[in-house]
Amino acid sequence: MTPAEIDGYLDDCRVLALEELERIVPAHGRYAPVLYGLMLDYPRRVSKGLRPALCIATCRALGGALEPVLSSAAVLELYHNAFLIHDDVEDGSELRRDRPTLHRTHGVPVAVNVGDAMLALALEPLLDNMAAVGLGKALRIMRVVARMARESAEGQALELDWMRRGRWDLTDVDYVRMVYKKTSWYTFIAPVLIGAIVTGASPAALAELRRFAALLGIAFQIQDDVLNLVGEQARYGKEIAGDLWEGKRTLALSHALRSTQTGDREQMCAVLLKPRPYDEGDPGVHKTSDEVRWLAGLIDRSGGVDYAQRVAGRYARRAARALQRATWIEPSIHRDFLAALVDFVVDRDR
Amino acid sequence: MTPAEIDGYLDDCRVLALEELERIVPAHGRYAPVLYGLMLDYPRRVSKGLRPALCIATCRALGGALEPVLSSAAVLELYHNAFLIHDDVEDGSELRRDRPTLHRTHGVPVAVNVGDAMLALALEPLLDNMAAVGLGKALRIMRVVARMARESAEGQALELDWMRRGRWDLTDVDYVRMVYKKTSWYTFIAPVLIGAIVTGASPAALAELRRFAALLGIAFQIQDDVLNLVGEQARYGKEIAGDLWEGKRTLALSHALRSTQTGDREQMCAVLLKPRPYDEGDPGVHKTSDEVRWLAGLIDRSGGVDYAQRVAGRYARRAARALQRATWIEPSIHRDFLAALVDFVVDRDR
């Protein structure tokens, strides 16, 4: 598949899920302007649309029809965007998909409430699913959604705990465990499992697909962190070096901390621990742009970005092999798309 | 029922739900200290335990057993405490049940994430319910939970919108609609409906119980607002006059705004619109203690508290009549408890 074909596939799925979402979210009435309209704000901003594409492609690759999987794909978008809104509050992020975050435009109270309402609203199409895919599959999909939400909350809890306690003595294994929960489960594993469940896939098939999705998710997140360090803001849509401003743990940073001399390392940790300018705390203790640039320079000189990209490449190759072994998935454009995603996640620049 | 008997019934149910909750929330393992332990923080603080008591009492009054309703009672507590955590973030509240709020002790990011994780975790006992109460009832309970979460998000959205836009031209009907969604649905209607569904109650029975719960919930919230104005901090456990600091719409305040002369009314609205001292904004524009005391004095002189209590009394009496009409509910201590709650919600001082 060419990059343009991948983009086309992603875009088609994003539009399909958005149209379904617009059917699920009440667009009229008293609560539309204060609640439901805001639910569609993030989903309507341009995004990759990875989750619906993974869900739809898996279902189609396994011989399933489009119609019965659409509502689950929309539910995934509803959850995803709810967590994005809450993540933006938690991280104090300023931009999301090139535009101000919801809590910046409407305040923290509205943003928290809109996210909660999206999580609540997601229950209804999951229950309605029984008519579309049957009781057994609908219940299995709900179990996956419950697990997905738990895993990402656990991953988020780990990361927040590291940041709160100023933990820098982390290994790559710690990082991968966090990312497996936070990114793999909710961006890759759940969409792939749900797409497969709709087709009635066997437990063995689900296990193979899950392995593929887990590995791909880890590769994706490592590349995401790399883009945060080196990407162009216009292409990527988030604040550049936002992870350094926020003090997030990434492979490139861990590598730099390991390969830097003790004095510099202590200085790095001290800077990383400082809050950002608009966070609470005394103005004197905030990070400065110079300090963030200094951190980025140290990571650069340590070869942290190359290191992270090598690790991402290894996970991507393992994901590719996991998919190759699933020879029971017949050739199709949908299978091709899943295979093409492997290179896409590590080669992408957005 | 004597006040001591009501307290005893509430306390028994609170403990039963807490014990069930402690079975649902994983207490050991890597994520206990950073996530699951924090889920039990609010539920372990002393509270009235209204929701589990309403759920259990309705089930028992309709001839149901205790065991099959316990897990739903615990789910209600999980939802309730998740929303409390998020509400405290949204309102910037400092105290919850006499102790610092979760976002004050652990920061906004952890508090938002713990709330999300509780909402996610609640899905699992709801699905497990199928074994305890059967598929049909379990699905109906999930529909009620989904509706409850939506209604409270809508009520919250209304209130936040009024506060953000400085809307003071509200009628008592506006207030009651907001409270019906925000308080009645989630503290009264959902617990009562779920307790009744477990016993296999008919749609007609559910409709009668729902009316009782809706009226009782409105009376409860009006009294809650009154206690916020006049209660003693030690008995009530929240900041006193916190609603005035936050600029919340209440019946007593609306009454005072209606009965105050134009100049004072404009001054009141101007003060109410100001943020609290620890909110964002220029230090010069924050509310002061003197201003909040001035507001409270105006409400007092306008007879706003008496007015609110009269309205609460009317809703309570309508709730009492709704329960009396449900003659198909046999006499029992559980029915007595539901009847006794009517006086309890308007006479309570905490």
XYZ file of C-alpha atoms in Angstrom:
700
model
C 0.000 0.000 0.000
C 1.275 3.479 -0.857
C 1.278 6.215 1.796
C -1.607 7.858 -0.083
C -3.604 4.615 0.013
C -2.987 4.267 3.753
C -4.109 7.847 4.294
C -7.181 7.185 2.174
C -8.093 4.077 4.159
C -7.608 5.918 7.466
C -9.663 8.838 6.252
C -12.543 6.695 5.017
C -12.764 4.940 8.386
C -12.509 8.187 10.327
C -15.413 9.645 8.344
C -17.508 6.479 8.769
C -16.971 6.513 12.541
C -17.663 10.243 12.757
C -20.930 9.859 10.841
C -21.958 7.068 13.223
C -20.924 9.227 16.194
C -23.066 12.075 14.902
C -26.001 9.652 14.877
C -25.290 8.610 18.502
C -24.758 12.089 19.977
C -28.024 14.095 20.206
C -27.471 17.156 18.004
C -30.623 19.057 18.911
C -32.458 20.140 22.035
C -31.652 22.071 25.179
C -28.436 20.218 25.994
C -26.868 20.319 22.546
C -25.104 23.689 22.975
C -23.919 23.093 26.561
C -23.013 19.405 26.358
C -23.540 17.283 23.253
C -22.148 19.769 20.758
C -18.938 19.874 22.791
C -18.663 16.060 22.550
C -18.212 16.407 18.792
C -15.573 19.160 19.027
C -12.493 16.911 19.237
C -13.828 14.130 16.935
C -14.483 16.741 14.224
C -10.913 18.040 14.344
C -8.642 16.348 11.799
C -6.978 13.282 13.311
C -5.377 10.059 12.138
C -8.442 7.989 12.968
C -6.317 4.972 13.864
C -8.824 3.347 16.233
C -11.813 3.147 13.896
C -9.501 2.069 11.045
C -7.988 -0.760 13.132
C -11.422 -1.895 14.248
C -12.983 -1.777 10.790
C -9.930 -3.247 8.986
C -9.733 -6.202 11.386
C -13.431 -6.927 11.042
C -13.280 -6.696 7.235
C -10.019 -8.668 6.997
C -11.686 -11.485 8.915
C -14.611 -11.530 6.495
C -17.019 -9.388 8.512
C -19.369 -6.773 7.067
C -18.992 -3.058 7.658
C -22.410 -2.272 9.142
C -22.286 -4.336 12.375
C -18.872 -2.963 13.429
C -19.622 0.734 12.874
C -21.295 1.369 16.193
C -18.364 -0.192 18.111
C -15.928 1.896 16.064
C -17.888 4.994 17.070
C -17.868 3.924 20.734
C -14.073 3.657 20.564
C -13.923 7.217 19.239
C -16.237 8.356 22.025
C -14.001 6.792 24.693
C -10.853 8.004 23.005
C -11.982 11.584 22.769
C -13.323 11.533 26.348
C -9.893 10.425 27.567
C -8.212 13.045 25.351
C -10.303 15.768 26.996
C -9.444 14.475 30.475
C -5.779 13.919 29.532
C -5.559 17.495 28.341
C -6.902 18.644 31.724
C -4.506 16.336 33.587
C -1.499 17.413 31.524
C -2.495 21.083 31.326
C -2.055 20.838 27.548
C -2.722 23.928 25.461
C -3.237 22.511 21.988
C -5.028 19.459 20.641
C -5.006 18.822 16.915
C -3.758 22.351 16.153
C -6.490 24.064 18.156
C -6.916 25.121 21.797
C -7.869 22.304 24.175
C -11.453 22.126 25.453
C -10.527 23.163 28.997
C -8.760 26.234 27.574
C -11.844 27.285 25.592
C -14.554 26.247 28.098
C -12.810 25.861 31.466
C -11.837 22.763 33.465
C -15.328 22.131 34.937
C -17.023 21.916 31.527
C -14.190 19.798 30.089
C -14.313 17.268 32.932
C -18.102 17.052 32.681
C -18.149 16.635 28.889
C -15.652 13.767 29.200
C -17.774 12.085 31.883
C -20.885 12.484 29.750
C -19.114 10.856 26.787
C -18.145 7.856 28.923
C -21.770 7.629 30.081
C -23.175 7.986 26.585
C -20.913 5.191 25.311
C -22.865 2.650 27.383
C -25.976 3.086 25.267
C -24.649 2.023 21.834
C -22.829 -0.836 23.601
C -26.201 -2.048 24.900
C -27.898 -1.378 21.540
C -25.181 -3.538 19.974
C -27.145 -6.598 21.085
C -29.588 -6.051 18.220
C -26.762 -5.531 15.692
C -24.314 -8.325 16.580
C -26.223 -10.531 19.026
C -26.056 -10.862 22.787
C -22.889 -12.950 23.168
C -20.735 -10.738 20.981
C -22.168 -7.539 22.489
C -21.261 -8.747 25.979
C -17.755 -9.753 24.895
C -17.293 -6.307 23.347
C -18.375 -4.697 26.631
C -15.812 -6.785 28.519
C -13.100 -5.565 26.145
C -14.197 -1.962 26.607
C -14.180 -2.349 30.405
C -10.709 -3.899 30.280
C -9.472 -1.184 27.911
C -10.682 1.587 30.212
C -9.099 -0.097 33.235
C -5.779 -0.749 31.528
C -5.447 2.826 30.358
C -6.362 4.176 33.791
C -3.679 1.912 35.302
C -1.098 3.061 32.753
C -2.013 6.676 33.372
C -1.787 6.111 37.153
C 1.732 4.677 36.766
C 2.904 7.617 34.679
C 1.329 10.224 36.977
C 2.895 8.526 39.986
C 6.337 8.623 38.377
C 5.902 12.308 37.623
C 4.536 13.201 41.059
C 7.271 11.377 42.891
C 10.054 12.518 40.580
C 10.948 8.912 39.702
C 13.750 8.838 37.132
C 15.268 5.445 37.989
C 13.093 3.696 35.411
C 14.122 0.928 33.060
C 12.910 0.439 29.511
C 10.828 -2.444 30.872
C 8.971 -0.038 33.178
C 8.348 2.272 30.252
C 7.102 -0.519 27.982
C 4.735 -1.814 30.666
C 3.227 1.648 31.067
C 2.898 2.097 27.314
C 1.391 -1.367 26.850
C -1.417 -0.328 29.202
C -1.787 3.290 28.210
C -1.371 3.074 24.446
C -1.423 -0.523 23.237
C -4.585 -1.504 25.051
C -6.633 1.428 24.153
C -5.401 2.448 20.714
C -4.551 -0.968 19.275
C -5.620 -4.026 21.274
C -9.223 -3.036 22.017
C -10.040 -1.872 18.439
C -8.504 -5.027 16.929
C -10.188 -7.380 19.428
C -13.576 -5.724 18.964
C -13.299 -5.877 15.165
C -12.473 -9.583 15.464
C -15.208 -10.345 18.006
C -17.837 -8.947 15.632
C -16.825 -11.665 13.128
C -17.004 -14.393 15.770
C -13.223 -15.031 15.798
C -11.941 -17.916 17.930
C -10.000 -17.376 21.183
C -6.817 -18.544 19.412
C -7.339 -16.013 16.635
C -8.004 -13.287 19.183
C -4.756 -14.144 20.993
C -2.704 -13.849 17.781
C -4.303 -10.535 16.852
C -3.822 -9.229 20.348
C -0.105 -9.912 20.205
C 0.172 -8.070 16.890
C -1.740 -5.095 18.301
C 0.252 -4.951 21.550
C 3.606 -4.845 19.732
C 2.385 -2.318 17.199
C 1.053 -0.081 19.977
C 4.406 0.001 21.751
C 6.198 0.909 18.498
C 3.584 3.603 17.880
C 3.998 5.254 21.279
C 7.795 5.289 21.104
C 7.545 7.021 17.699
C 4.923 9.390 19.145
C 7.388 10.407 21.849
C 10.121 10.876 19.229
C 7.858 13.121 17.149
C 7.155 15.176 20.246
C 10.892 15.837 20.492
C 11.766 16.381 16.821
C 8.550 16.832 14.819
C 7.340 20.054 13.302
C 4.469 21.607 15.157
C 2.483 22.228 11.982
C 2.572 18.572 10.951
C 2.070 17.082 14.366
C -0.471 19.382 15.973
C 0.788 19.305 19.566
C 3.189 21.600 21.383
C 6.723 20.658 20.405
C 8.810 19.263 23.266
C 5.568 19.276 25.280
C 6.720 16.040 26.927
C 9.823 17.804 28.257
C 7.749 20.710 29.522
C 5.432 18.185 31.236
C 8.306 16.055 32.532
C 7.054 12.867 30.853
C 9.148 9.715 30.852
C 10.218 8.647 27.360
C 12.828 6.218 26.021
C 14.939 8.995 24.496
C 15.006 10.852 27.801
C 15.815 7.710 29.808
C 18.646 6.978 27.400
C 20.013 10.509 27.829
C 19.762 10.259 31.623
C 21.668 6.962 31.552
C 24.449 8.277 29.280
C 24.921 11.670 30.928
C 27.454 12.403 33.671
C 26.219 12.555 37.271
C 26.281 16.344 37.604
C 24.356 16.937 34.393
C 21.944 14.130 35.272
C 21.071 15.730 38.594
C 20.582 19.048 36.835
C 18.334 17.366 34.238
C 16.142 15.795 36.932
C 15.901 19.109 38.758
C 14.733 20.871 35.597
C 12.291 18.099 34.646
C 10.677 18.260 38.084
C 9.890 21.973 37.768
C 6.312 22.847 36.829
C 5.489 24.622 33.598
C 4.935 28.405 33.614
C 1.138 28.183 33.734
C 1.012 25.459 36.390
C 0.421 26.206 40.063
C 3.461 27.082 42.182
C 5.792 30.027 42.716
C 6.687 31.821 39.489
C 10.399 31.533 40.342
C 10.488 27.742 40.214
C 9.000 27.228 36.753
C 10.814 25.679 33.780
C 12.159 28.142 31.228
C 12.428 27.787 27.445
C 16.203 27.853 27.799
C 16.102 24.916 30.194
C 13.849 22.897 27.875
C 16.154 23.646 24.942
C 19.113 22.549 27.093
C 17.330 19.249 27.864
C 16.550 18.699 24.187
C 20.194 19.375 23.321
C 21.453 16.831 25.861
C 19.037 14.205 24.535
C 20.193 14.988 21.015
C 23.899 14.656 21.879
C 23.297 11.400 23.797
C 21.748 9.813 20.685
C 18.481 9.342 22.591
C 16.313 9.799 19.519
C 18.235 7.206 17.494
C 18.060 4.831 20.426
C 14.284 5.223 20.747
C 13.792 4.767 17.010
C 15.862 1.566 17.033
C 13.670 0.172 19.833
C 10.509 1.241 17.992
C 11.812 -0.515 14.875
C 12.364 -3.753 16.799
C 8.786 -3.725 18.145
C 7.445 -2.909 14.678
C 9.328 -5.864 13.135
C 7.965 -8.190 15.834
C 4.456 -6.888 15.078
C 4.998 -7.573 11.367
C 6.074 -11.155 12.099
C 3.056 -11.677 14.372
C 0.749 -10.673 11.513
C 2.659 -12.775 8.946
C 2.160 -15.834 11.136
C -1.635 -15.297 11.064
C -1.856 -17.085 7.707
C -5.539 -17.843 8.310
C -6.334 -14.214 7.461
C -7.027 -14.262 3.699
C -5.334 -11.696 1.440
C -7.416 -8.545 1.046
C -7.017 -4.791 0.995
C -7.942 -4.829 4.696
C -5.178 -7.257 5.590
C -2.822 -5.172 3.435
C -3.800 -2.113 5.432
C -3.019 -3.832 8.756
C 0.363 -4.912 7.376
C 1.092 -1.450 5.983
C 0.378 0.106 9.395
C 3.578 -1.486 10.718
C 5.790 0.742 8.600
C 3.360 3.617 8.942
C 3.605 3.837 12.732
C 7.407 4.051 12.802
C 7.951 6.057 9.586
C 5.216 8.644 10.088
C 6.023 12.285 10.687
C 2.667 13.167 12.274
C -38.890 5.178 62.872
C -36.807 7.183 65.343
C -33.864 9.280 64.088
C -31.543 6.727 65.702
C -33.239 3.892 63.812
C -32.923 5.800 60.529
C -29.244 6.417 61.231
C -28.810 2.741 62.073
C -30.467 1.620 58.835
C -28.371 4.052 56.780
C -25.220 2.945 58.523
C -25.892 -0.766 58.033
C -26.432 -0.235 54.308
C -23.373 1.984 53.982
C -21.213 -0.707 55.588
C -22.718 -3.474 53.424
C -22.030 -1.474 50.252
C -18.529 -0.586 51.407
C -17.699 -4.226 52.115
C -18.936 -5.159 48.650
C -16.931 -2.292 47.158
C -13.822 -3.547 48.912
C -14.407 -6.913 47.224
C -14.744 -5.236 43.797
C -11.728 -2.904 44.037
C -8.400 -4.781 43.846
C -6.665 -4.055 47.157
C -3.307 -5.617 46.339
C -0.742 -5.472 43.580
C 1.253 -2.813 41.807
C -1.657 -0.477 41.117
C -3.216 -0.517 44.595
C -1.151 2.387 45.999
C -1.346 4.588 42.895
C -4.923 3.887 41.812
C -7.199 1.400 43.553
C -6.437 2.492 47.109
C -7.420 6.029 46.127
C -10.789 4.737 44.867
C -11.647 3.711 48.426
C -10.598 7.030 49.988
C -13.944 8.848 49.657
C -16.161 5.767 50.240
C -14.316 5.096 53.514
C -14.972 8.603 54.826
C -18.122 8.843 56.940
C -21.138 9.698 54.787
C -24.876 9.358 54.917
C -24.912 6.342 52.607
C -28.235 7.377 51.097
C -27.783 5.635 47.754
C -27.055 2.116 48.985
C -29.787 2.480 51.625
C -32.387 3.533 49.026
C -31.372 0.701 46.729
C -31.347 -1.962 49.436
C -34.517 -0.703 51.191
C -36.509 -0.653 47.931
C -35.374 -4.154 47.039
C -36.176 -5.485 50.509
C -39.494 -3.587 50.752
C -40.563 -5.257 47.494
C -39.746 -8.690 48.925
C -36.291 -9.083 47.397
C -33.297 -10.661 49.132
C -30.210 -8.713 50.187
C -27.517 -10.662 48.351
C -28.516 -10.035 44.700
C -28.793 -6.251 45.164
C -25.470 -5.719 46.951
C -23.316 -5.529 43.882
C -25.585 -2.909 42.295
C -25.556 -0.920 45.546
C -21.750 -0.985 45.426
C -21.749 0.112 41.767
C -23.890 3.113 42.746
C -21.322 4.034 45.372
C -18.539 3.651 42.816
C -20.308 6.007 40.383
C -21.259 8.414 43.143
C -17.766 8.713 44.512
C -16.280 9.018 41.011
C -18.599 11.956 40.333
C -17.781 13.452 43.760
C -14.077 13.390 42.884
C -14.739 15.032 39.507
C -17.246 17.502 41.029
C -14.649 18.549 43.567
C -12.205 19.227 40.725
C -14.865 21.105 38.748
C -15.964 23.186 41.749
C -12.452 23.655 43.137
C -13.784 22.399 46.496
C -11.394 22.155 49.412
C -13.173 19.776 51.780
C -15.162 16.581 51.268
C -16.620 14.878 54.312
C -14.477 16.910 56.704
C -11.209 16.104 54.968
C -9.239 17.627 52.085
C -10.522 16.738 48.622
C -8.589 14.209 46.530
C -7.305 16.788 44.062
C -5.963 18.847 46.997
C -4.043 15.872 48.387
C -2.968 14.238 45.099
C -3.345 16.908 42.424
C -5.905 17.363 39.649
C -4.342 14.807 37.240
C -4.522 11.925 39.747
C -8.038 12.907 40.851
C -9.392 13.015 37.289
C -7.762 9.666 36.485
C -9.022 7.932 39.648
C -12.575 9.075 38.832
C -12.264 7.764 35.271
C -10.928 4.458 36.535
C -13.883 4.117 38.927
C -16.332 4.662 36.074
C -14.456 2.018 34.066
C -14.318 -0.443 36.956
C -18.089 -0.112 37.502
C -18.736 -1.851 34.174
C -17.362 -5.140 35.445
C -19.756 -5.816 38.372
C -22.597 -4.659 36.097
C -21.632 -7.393 33.641
C -21.065 -9.920 36.444
C -24.600 -9.094 37.612
C -25.904 -11.439 34.913
C -24.978 -14.409 37.064
C -26.538 -12.878 40.204
C -29.845 -11.508 38.890
C -30.160 -12.935 35.382
C -29.599 -11.429 31.980
C -32.806 -9.398 31.576
C -32.547 -7.649 34.929
C -28.806 -7.050 34.539
C -29.403 -5.338 31.188
C -32.234 -3.224 32.592
C -29.962 -2.167 35.470
C -27.282 -1.144 32.959
C -29.832 0.975 31.079
C -30.722 2.731 34.338
C -27.043 3.358 35.118
C -26.464 4.757 31.612
C -29.501 7.033 31.949
C -28.424 8.119 35.452
C -24.953 9.076 34.240
C -26.390 10.986 31.286
C -28.988 12.828 33.340
C -26.445 13.967 35.904
C -24.027 15.092 33.198
C -26.876 17.093 31.611
C -27.817 18.640 34.957
C -24.189 19.487 35.632
C -23.852 20.992 32.134
C -26.868 23.236 32.771
C -25.502 24.472 36.074
C -21.988 25.065 34.707
C -23.446 26.947 31.749
C -25.462 29.230 34.064
C -22.348 29.922 36.105
C -20.097 30.507 33.100
C -22.529 32.849 31.408
C -23.518 34.674 34.603
C -27.168 33.700 34.136
C -29.254 34.953 37.081
C -32.624 35.322 35.336
C -33.634 31.804 36.351
C -37.028 30.689 37.573
C -37.680 28.063 40.229
C -38.748 25.797 37.360
C -35.262 26.084 35.826
C -33.718 25.234 39.187
C -36.000 22.226 39.754
C -35.264 20.867 36.267
C -31.535 21.054 36.940
C -31.904 19.430 40.362
C -34.179 16.687 39.001
C -31.364 15.688 36.660
C -28.388 16.328 38.902
C -29.705 15.068 42.236
C -32.961 13.198 41.836
C -31.807 10.933 39.056
C -28.544 9.943 40.534
C -29.143 9.960 44.270
C -32.762 8.815 44.362
C -34.319 7.585 41.114
C -31.527 5.251 39.978
C -31.026 3.562 43.398
C -34.781 3.035 43.833
C -35.315 1.768 40.261
C -32.374 -0.619 40.500
C -33.555 -1.985 43.854
C -36.982 -2.570 42.309
C -35.660 -4.100 39.068
C -33.787 -6.734 41.088
C -37.152 -7.918 42.444
C -38.719 -8.017 38.983
C -41.089 -5.085 39.639
C -43.613 -4.229 36.893
C -43.322 -1.084 34.727
C -46.309 0.404 36.607
C -44.603 -0.199 39.957
C -41.371 1.306 38.624
C -43.254 4.426 37.485
C -44.794 4.940 40.951
C -41.463 4.477 42.701
C -39.754 6.776 40.256
C -42.196 9.575 41.030
C -41.602 9.150 44.770
C -37.836 9.229 44.264
C -37.904 12.259 41.943
C -39.911 14.376 44.423
C -37.801 13.265 47.375
C -34.605 14.114 45.498
C -35.756 17.665 44.790
C -36.666 18.186 48.469
C -33.281 16.751 49.453
C -31.273 19.095 47.218
C -33.154 22.199 48.330
C -32.418 21.272 51.952
C -28.802 20.561 51.015
C -28.497 24.074 49.625
C -30.069 25.488 52.801
C -27.593 23.602 54.980
C -24.767 25.027 52.918
C -25.996 28.497 53.890
C -26.887 27.953 57.546
C -25.421 24.625 58.703
C -22.508 24.246 61.049
C -19.332 23.154 59.310
C -18.654 20.428 61.884
C -22.003 18.728 61.327
C -22.151 19.180 57.595
C -18.595 18.533 56.502
C -18.371 21.016 53.622
C -17.178 24.622 53.536
C -19.947 26.803 54.866
C -21.435 29.160 52.277
C -19.335 27.288 49.736
C -22.209 27.696 47.260
C -21.938 31.488 47.552
C -18.176 31.351 47.089
C -18.731 29.166 44.008
C -21.622 31.301 42.720
C -24.086 28.381 42.593
C -27.764 28.946 41.837
C -30.028 28.019 44.771
C -33.666 28.753 45.622
C -32.751 30.948 48.605
C -30.414 33.022 46.450
C -32.951 33.329 43.615
C -35.543 34.464 46.146
C -33.171 37.075 47.515
C -32.336 38.304 44.004
C -36.039 38.641 43.219
C -36.846 40.535 46.429
C -33.841 42.860 46.470
C -33.818 46.361 44.950
C -32.202 46.839 41.545
C -28.973 48.442 42.794
C -28.308 45.742 45.377
C -29.267 43.052 42.874
C -26.700 44.269 40.366
C -24.106 44.406 43.120
C -25.030 40.833 44.183
C -24.621 39.509 40.635
C -21.297 41.286 40.287
C -20.000 39.686 43.496
C -21.354 36.235 42.619
C -19.602 36.350 39.253
C -16.188 36.945 40.815
C -13.914 33.892 41.130
C -12.825 32.568 44.494
C -9.389 33.515 45.871
C -7.691 30.299 44.754
C -9.223 30.236 41.275
C -7.392 31.530 38.215
C -7.642 35.244 37.446
C -6.198 38.515 38.691
C -5.933 38.677 42.494
C -7.818 42.001 42.518
C -11.049 40.562 41.127
C -11.595 37.730 43.623
C -14.509 37.487 46.072
C -13.722 38.492 49.646
C -15.078 37.073 52.925
C -16.783 40.404 53.573
C -18.599 40.177 50.247
C -19.750 36.598 50.925
C -20.967 37.636 54.380
C -22.815 40.541 52.772
C -24.508 38.139 50.325
C -25.496 35.800 53.160
C -26.933 38.759 55.110
C -29.065 39.866 52.152
C -30.395 36.335 51.674
C -31.168 36.174 55.379
C -33.058 39.486 55.407
C -35.014 38.530 52.262
C -36.343 35.406 53.983
C -34.681 33.255 51.302
C -33.961 30.359 53.647
C -37.568 30.178 54.884
C -38.758 30.324 51.302
C -36.487 27.452 50.234
C -37.554 25.371 53.229
C -41.227 25.902 52.422
C -40.651 24.695 48.859
C -38.650 21.699 50.127
C -41.517 20.874 52.492
C -44.000 20.898 49.615
C -41.896 18.474 47.564
C -41.415 16.254 50.610
C -45.158 16.083 51.228
C -45.793 15.187 47.592
C -43.171 12.427 47.919
C -44.905 11.129 51.056
C -48.239 10.985 49.230
C -46.655 9.185 46.272
C -45.369 6.484 48.617
C -48.693 6.244 50.491
C -50.457 5.577 47.206
C -48.172 2.592 46.560
C -50.358 0.380 48.744
C -49.057 -2.726 46.984
C -45.823 -2.393 48.999
C -46.431 -4.516 52.120
C -45.672 -3.049 55.564
C -42.108 -3.772 56.680
C -39.193 -2.060 58.318
C -37.862 -1.365 54.819
C -41.032 0.407 53.738
C -40.983 2.282 57.055
C -37.447 3.413 56.282
C -38.460 4.775 52.851
C -41.370 6.621 54.482
C -39.157 7.956 57.284
C -36.682 9.332 54.721
C -39.261 11.935 53.698
C -39.010 13.767 57.016
C -35.325 12.951 57.270
C -34.334 14.773 54.085
C -36.014 18.050 55.062
C -35.410 17.970 58.844
C -31.778 16.855 58.767
C -29.012 19.161 59.897
C -26.233 17.352 58.038
